[in-house]
XYZ file of C-alpha atoms in Angstrom:
327
model
C -5.169 15.471 25.368
C -5.242 12.605 27.443
C -8.371 10.318 27.905
C -9.154 8.481 31.056
C -11.869 5.601 29.677
C -13.746 3.520 32.126
C -12.956 0.513 32.417
C -14.142 -1.950 29.038
C -14.841 1.498 27.069
C -12.628 2.898 24.398
C -12.154 5.518 21.622
C -10.862 5.521 18.165
C -8.039 6.071 15.729
C -8.007 8.894 13.306
C -9.922 5.853 10.483
C -11.976 4.109 13.307
C -12.827 1.112 10.887
C -16.121 1.966 11.156
C -18.349 5.095 11.825
C -17.277 6.115 14.845
C -15.557 9.610 15.457
C -12.270 10.025 16.812
C -10.750 12.568 19.003
C -10.932 15.935 17.436
C -9.590 19.746 18.695
C -10.250 23.154 17.593
C -7.887 25.926 19.095
C -8.295 29.426 20.186
C -4.251 30.675 20.152
C -2.983 33.752 20.266
C -1.607 36.029 17.383
C 1.389 34.527 15.707
C 0.501 30.627 17.210
C -0.129 27.510 14.843
C -0.948 23.959 16.192
C 0.186 21.080 13.988
C -2.201 17.829 13.848
C -2.511 14.924 16.581
C -0.049 12.865 16.856
C -1.719 9.155 16.829
C -0.801 6.828 18.879
C -0.672 2.987 17.529
C -4.066 1.798 18.040
C -4.996 -1.635 19.142
C -6.728 -3.768 16.534
C -10.118 -5.149 17.807
C -12.573 -7.545 15.741
C -16.046 -7.833 16.422
C -19.366 -9.213 15.275
C -19.695 -5.637 13.470
C -16.328 -5.604 12.288
C -12.855 -4.759 12.558
C -12.473 -1.355 14.525
C -8.949 0.822 15.037
C -9.435 1.379 19.100
C -7.935 3.424 22.031
C -8.184 1.518 25.760
C -7.091 2.714 29.240
C -5.423 6.070 28.921
C -4.448 7.592 25.721
C -2.602 10.589 25.480
C -2.556 12.437 21.851
C 0.206 15.029 21.672
C 0.131 18.101 19.580
C 2.657 20.408 18.682
C 2.388 24.157 19.529
C 4.072 26.810 17.582
C 4.958 30.274 18.652
C 6.141 33.084 16.662
C 9.695 33.532 16.464
C 9.294 37.189 17.762
C 7.467 36.736 21.086
C 8.903 38.891 23.730
C 9.652 37.183 27.032
C 8.043 38.529 30.408
C 4.611 37.960 29.012
C 1.556 35.255 29.433
C -0.066 33.468 26.745
C -3.190 31.773 27.131
C -4.331 28.315 24.810
C -7.516 27.533 24.437
C -8.626 24.522 22.888
C -12.443 22.472 22.665
C -11.887 18.651 22.505
C -14.661 16.670 21.296
C -14.388 12.497 21.188
C -16.415 9.680 21.338
C -16.174 6.707 23.633
C -17.971 3.028 23.018
C -18.832 0.042 24.907
C -22.205 -1.782 23.527
C -23.259 1.574 22.888
C -21.364 4.923 21.965
C -21.330 8.543 23.943
C -20.417 11.898 22.301
C -18.550 13.749 24.825
C -16.344 17.289 24.837
C -14.735 19.152 26.895
C -13.219 22.967 27.304
C -9.747 23.866 28.004
C -7.441 26.779 29.236
C -3.578 26.783 29.623
C -2.062 29.871 30.723
C 2.006 29.659 30.265
C 4.584 32.305 30.919
C 7.177 33.346 27.878
C 10.717 33.197 29.306
C 13.856 33.821 27.343
C 15.207 30.116 28.079
C 13.176 26.863 27.678
C 12.078 25.793 31.130
C 10.408 21.765 30.844
C 7.951 21.343 33.200
C 9.546 18.213 34.964
C 6.118 17.056 36.758
C 4.842 16.190 33.103
C 8.108 14.647 31.788
C 6.976 11.074 32.355
C 3.594 11.770 30.843
C 5.372 13.099 27.378
C 7.544 10.441 27.693
C 5.323 7.479 27.767
C 3.361 9.211 25.227
C 6.188 9.583 22.767
C 7.123 5.916 23.111
C 3.539 5.109 21.589
C 4.272 6.591 18.278
C 5.397 4.996 15.452
C 8.725 5.966 13.995
C 10.162 6.680 10.728
C 10.204 3.530 8.648
C 13.958 2.502 8.276
C 13.853 -0.929 7.741
C 11.541 -1.217 4.319
C 11.379 -0.483 0.883
C 7.325 -0.291 0.664
C 5.228 -0.893 -2.347
C 1.713 -1.809 -3.364
C 0.469 -3.750 -6.278
C -3.060 -4.326 -7.052
C -4.593 -7.990 -6.581
C -7.878 -8.432 -8.133
C -9.946 -6.500 -6.168
C -8.162 -6.087 -3.129
C -4.206 -5.237 -2.831
C -0.822 -6.780 -2.024
C 1.455 -4.861 0.542
C 5.128 -5.851 -0.732
C 7.757 -5.104 2.382
C 11.697 -5.214 1.068
C 14.140 -5.281 3.849
C 16.442 -2.276 4.034
C 17.728 -2.888 7.512
C 20.050 -5.874 9.359
C 16.914 -6.329 11.655
C 14.503 -6.406 8.702
C 16.916 -8.884 6.794
C 16.903 -10.902 9.585
C 13.600 -11.357 10.016
C 12.437 -15.453 9.856
C 8.899 -15.307 10.338
C 5.881 -13.364 9.555
C 4.538 -11.429 12.195
C 3.057 -8.204 10.654
C 0.010 -6.134 10.973
C -1.325 -3.190 9.237
C -3.251 0.150 10.626
C -4.966 1.944 7.803
C -5.608 5.559 7.878
C -8.276 5.555 4.767
C -11.741 3.734 5.345
C -11.415 1.541 2.318
C -8.770 -0.477 3.645
C -9.909 -3.632 5.605
C -7.306 -3.207 9.051
C -5.229 -5.939 9.986
C -3.513 -9.101 8.048
C -4.673 -12.678 8.236
C -1.046 -14.063 9.030
C -1.448 -17.203 7.517
C -2.142 -15.773 4.357
C 1.745 -13.932 4.749
C 3.921 -14.829 1.840
C 7.465 -14.316 1.209
C 8.972 -13.950 -2.364
C 12.835 -13.956 -2.543
C 13.198 -11.464 0.251
C 10.239 -9.441 -0.046
C 7.319 -9.897 2.418
C 3.733 -9.885 0.550
C 1.135 -9.072 3.045
C -2.311 -9.315 1.759
C -4.428 -6.388 2.202
C -8.366 -6.305 1.584
C -10.492 -3.279 0.169
C -13.540 -2.562 2.127
C -16.415 -1.116 -0.031
C -19.415 -0.434 1.843
C -19.494 0.670 5.783
C -21.858 -1.227 8.296
C -24.991 0.728 7.231
C -24.532 -0.169 3.154
C -23.109 3.077 2.196
C -20.271 3.175 -0.448
C -16.858 3.984 0.480
C -15.501 5.845 -2.176
C -12.213 3.906 -3.257
C -8.579 5.732 -3.819
C -5.304 4.415 -5.625
C -3.026 5.857 -2.552
C -3.264 4.590 0.980
C -0.956 5.012 4.086
C -1.183 3.665 7.555
C 1.017 2.064 10.376
C 3.145 -1.021 10.057
C 2.773 -3.170 13.163
C 5.417 -5.661 13.948
C 5.954 -7.160 17.263
C 9.315 -9.113 16.037
C 12.512 -8.104 17.941
C 14.312 -5.231 16.841
C 11.078 -3.855 14.814
C 8.491 -1.681 16.090
C 5.461 0.457 14.471
C 6.476 2.562 11.603
C 4.611 4.685 9.682
C 3.705 4.247 6.267
C 3.501 7.509 4.094
C 1.418 7.764 0.689
C 1.727 4.278 -1.017
C 0.385 4.205 -4.746
C -1.240 1.124 -6.084
C 0.781 -0.178 -9.283
C -0.102 -2.697 -11.552
C 2.156 -6.174 -10.677
C 5.088 -6.651 -12.857
C 4.870 -9.795 -14.985
C 5.978 -12.857 -13.606
C 8.774 -14.892 -15.928
C 7.532 -17.692 -17.949
C 9.040 -20.918 -16.593
C 11.093 -23.145 -19.383
C 7.669 -25.838 -18.927
C 5.583 -23.082 -20.235
C 7.251 -22.742 -23.438
C 6.494 -26.350 -24.317
C 2.459 -25.885 -25.124
C 3.326 -22.552 -26.636
C 5.708 -24.405 -29.250
C 3.178 -27.358 -29.763
C 0.335 -25.194 -30.367
C 2.779 -23.361 -32.832
C 3.311 -27.239 -34.272
C -0.436 -27.754 -34.722
C -1.027 -24.339 -35.785
C 1.710 -24.850 -38.431
C 0.025 -28.686 -39.476
C -3.580 -27.393 -39.673
C -2.432 -24.318 -42.026
C -0.571 -26.841 -44.401
C -3.965 -29.404 -44.574
C -5.958 -26.341 -45.366
C -7.118 -26.606 -48.953
C -6.214 -23.369 -50.033
C -2.276 -24.333 -49.561
C -2.960 -27.481 -51.811
C -2.364 -25.514 -55.286
C 0.969 -23.618 -53.687
C 2.075 -27.058 -52.886
C 1.855 -28.047 -56.648
C 3.543 -25.017 -57.460
C 6.533 -25.454 -55.457
C 7.026 -28.975 -56.099
C 6.710 -27.644 -59.733
C 9.526 -24.959 -58.674
C 11.842 -27.656 -57.231
C 11.561 -29.697 -59.947
C 12.487 -26.658 -62.696
C 15.239 -26.519 -60.606
C 16.516 -30.156 -60.787
C 19.114 -28.916 -63.573
C 20.307 -26.070 -62.640
C 23.251 -24.831 -61.235
C 23.731 -26.006 -57.336
C 24.914 -22.255 -56.525
C 21.818 -20.894 -58.165
C 20.005 -23.431 -56.146
C 21.307 -22.742 -52.613
C 20.644 -18.979 -53.501
C 16.959 -19.678 -53.834
C 17.087 -21.708 -50.754
C 18.749 -19.042 -48.699
C 16.388 -16.647 -50.177
C 13.027 -18.125 -49.447
C 14.568 -18.933 -45.879
C 15.492 -15.357 -45.079
C 12.422 -13.995 -46.171
C 10.431 -16.479 -43.979
C 12.538 -15.751 -40.960
C 12.069 -11.687 -41.864
C 8.549 -11.966 -42.422
C 7.880 -13.715 -38.752
C 10.516 -11.142 -37.088
C 8.834 -8.135 -38.631
C 5.558 -9.510 -37.078
C 6.925 -10.529 -33.598
C 8.401 -7.080 -33.361
C 5.149 -5.489 -34.042
C 3.851 -7.639 -30.824
C 6.204 -6.632 -28.625
C 6.045 -3.143 -29.052
C 2.491 -3.076 -28.976
C 2.879 -4.941 -25.777
C 5.218 -2.421 -24.417
C 2.892 0.686 -25.087
C -0.029 -1.169 -23.906
C 1.979 -2.049 -20.659
C 3.587 1.473 -20.142
C 0.088 2.901 -20.444
C -1.604 0.446 -17.942
C 0.861 1.424 -15.696
C 0.589 5.147 -15.839
C -3.232 4.372 -15.274
C -2.362 3.198 -11.967
C -0.577 5.230 -10.358
C -3.036 7.993 -10.887
C -4.192 8.612 -7.205
């Protein structure tokens, strides 16, 4: 399906970014034939007063694979029929439609139509390619998301400056990425992705935990690649720097001092002093044994308490991760 737009008019990607309607095709095919989905070229990201849209201007071509049955006999002619609908917009929008019929002879061997070679070649060049450059994941970032890109190919590893955009397939994701807000953690690029909760009419947009789209890069050696379904996960906890332990140790010391100054502790201090006095005449071996036993008891008690806390934290993190991957 090839659309020739008037100047300054445009049509839309399968996720328009708003409430506009993308092209659709309804097929009437001979028995045994099947039609694949529309193969969407990489759209433009257009920002206006009403929001951000994903559009096609000029003369975009939308490819569809038609698969005939394996036992189709040669020598006959088959008719492929389709009804297409689309919407074009400028300051206002117009709904358009057309019906098409294509008669094709069935031959025993492939016979490409050379007159359409350039049309199909140009259309294929505008499709996103399979991702071979990045390991892609997504983490929750408050109400929004972070798209994490870890390089796999040499071209991705050589990238020195951020030059990314994102075309989402789902309306709950805001199209585009603010270049200035892209950061790098180690060798992983982090793209902030914003959620959209309402459309231009104020209607709620259903939220999901998985999304897909097209990662667009204009850097040398990198192109536009398909991002398959990505599940939003809970971000891993960041390691605490050494300086972060100082306030914790100070709090522990202060807590210990406060506890030892509580009135309920004073009788215990007296009892311990009396115990030390009673041991004054005892053998050094017995005194050392009591000291080691007391120290071991304190350490063992705190080891049990801290072990329980670590176990509870691990269970909580595992439960949180499981909940975040449902989608």
